Amino acid sequence: MKPSSKVRLFSIFWLTALVTSSCTAQEPEAFYVTPSIKGQLIDSQTDQPLSNITVYLTDDIQGISDNTGRFELHSMQKIDSDNMGKGYFKALAEEASIMIDTQGYQRRLFAIDGMAKSEDDNLKSPMIIDMGNIYLKPLPDGLHRYAIVFEYIATMPYCQPSQSQREVDCIPVPQGKTYEQVRPNQPIK
């Protein structure tokens, strides 16, 4: 066989192998590690909306409340380029939390895994959680926000018909749903 024939045969072999492997290689999966979260920050004593307050969703995502106290944090999507699998990303999702930390108010930390969800969190499609009104307690004059321990909310169920977000940390029932419809989706305390 001539040298040019060997090179051509060798080239065809490697080109075929390359095309075959690229056709069978899977694209890395994408997972939504956190839901999109929205709500409104309210002063618990004055009932006034709180603007320009930073709300943190993990270390990567944060937002600032507008002049009506409303904020929205977009979901965090991660690409599984290392083939870690859904279990790894589920564990990340279980560790995510929301931190509200501003001068003059008690810091609050909410565990996302403990929030009521209106749908199954399969991590494959983005989910939205509307926290409704979040009441922040003003600190006594002269007390620094780091002088007291933050308030940790491990679970936030849906509000029962007789409950008010002013008195109870709960999530409003989604529009178009009743409490009876969403009651099975309550987080376990």
CSV table of N, CA and C in Angstrom, one decimal, residues 14-26:
chain,number,residue,atom,x,y,z
A,14,TRP,N,-9.9,7.9,11.7
A,14,TRP,CA,-10.0,8.8,12.8
A,14,TRP,C,-11.2,9.8,12.7
A,15,LEU,N,-11.5,10.1,11.5
A,15,LEU,CA,-12.7,11.0,11.2
A,15,LEU,C,-14.0,10.3,11.6
A,16,THR,N,-14.0,9.0,11.2
A,16,THR,CA,-15.2,8.2,11.5
A,16,THR,C,-15.3,8.0,13.0
A,17,ALA,N,-14.2,7.8,13.7
A,17,ALA,CA,-14.2,7.6,15.2
A,17,ALA,C,-14.7,8.9,15.8
A,18,LEU,N,-14.2,10.0,15.3
A,18,LEU,CA,-14.5,11.3,15.9
A,18,LEU,C,-16.0,11.6,15.7
A,19,VAL,N,-16.5,11.4,14.5
A,19,VAL,CA,-18.0,11.7,14.3
A,19,VAL,C,-18.8,10.8,15.1
A,20,THR,N,-18.5,9.5,15.2
A,20,THR,CA,-19.2,8.5,16.0
A,20,THR,C,-19.2,9.0,17.5
A,21,SER,N,-18.1,9.3,18.0
A,21,SER,CA,-18.0,9.7,19.4
A,21,SER,C,-18.8,11.0,19.7
A,22,SER,N,-18.8,11.9,18.8
A,22,SER,CA,-19.5,13.2,19.0
A,22,SER,C,-21.0,13.0,18.9
A,23,CYS,N,-21.4,12.0,18.1
A,23,CYS,CA,-22.8,11.7,18.0
A,23,CYS,C,-23.4,11.1,19.2
A,24,THR,N,-22.5,10.3,19.9
A,24,THR,CA,-23.0,9.5,21.1
A,24,THR,C,-22.7,10.3,22.4
A,25,ALA,N,-21.9,11.3,22.3
A,25,ALA,CA,-21.6,12.1,23.6
A,25,ALA,C,-22.9,12.9,24.0
A,26,GLN,N,-23.2,12.8,25.3
A,26,GLN,CA,-24.4,13.5,25.8
A,26,GLN,C,-24.1,14.9,26.2
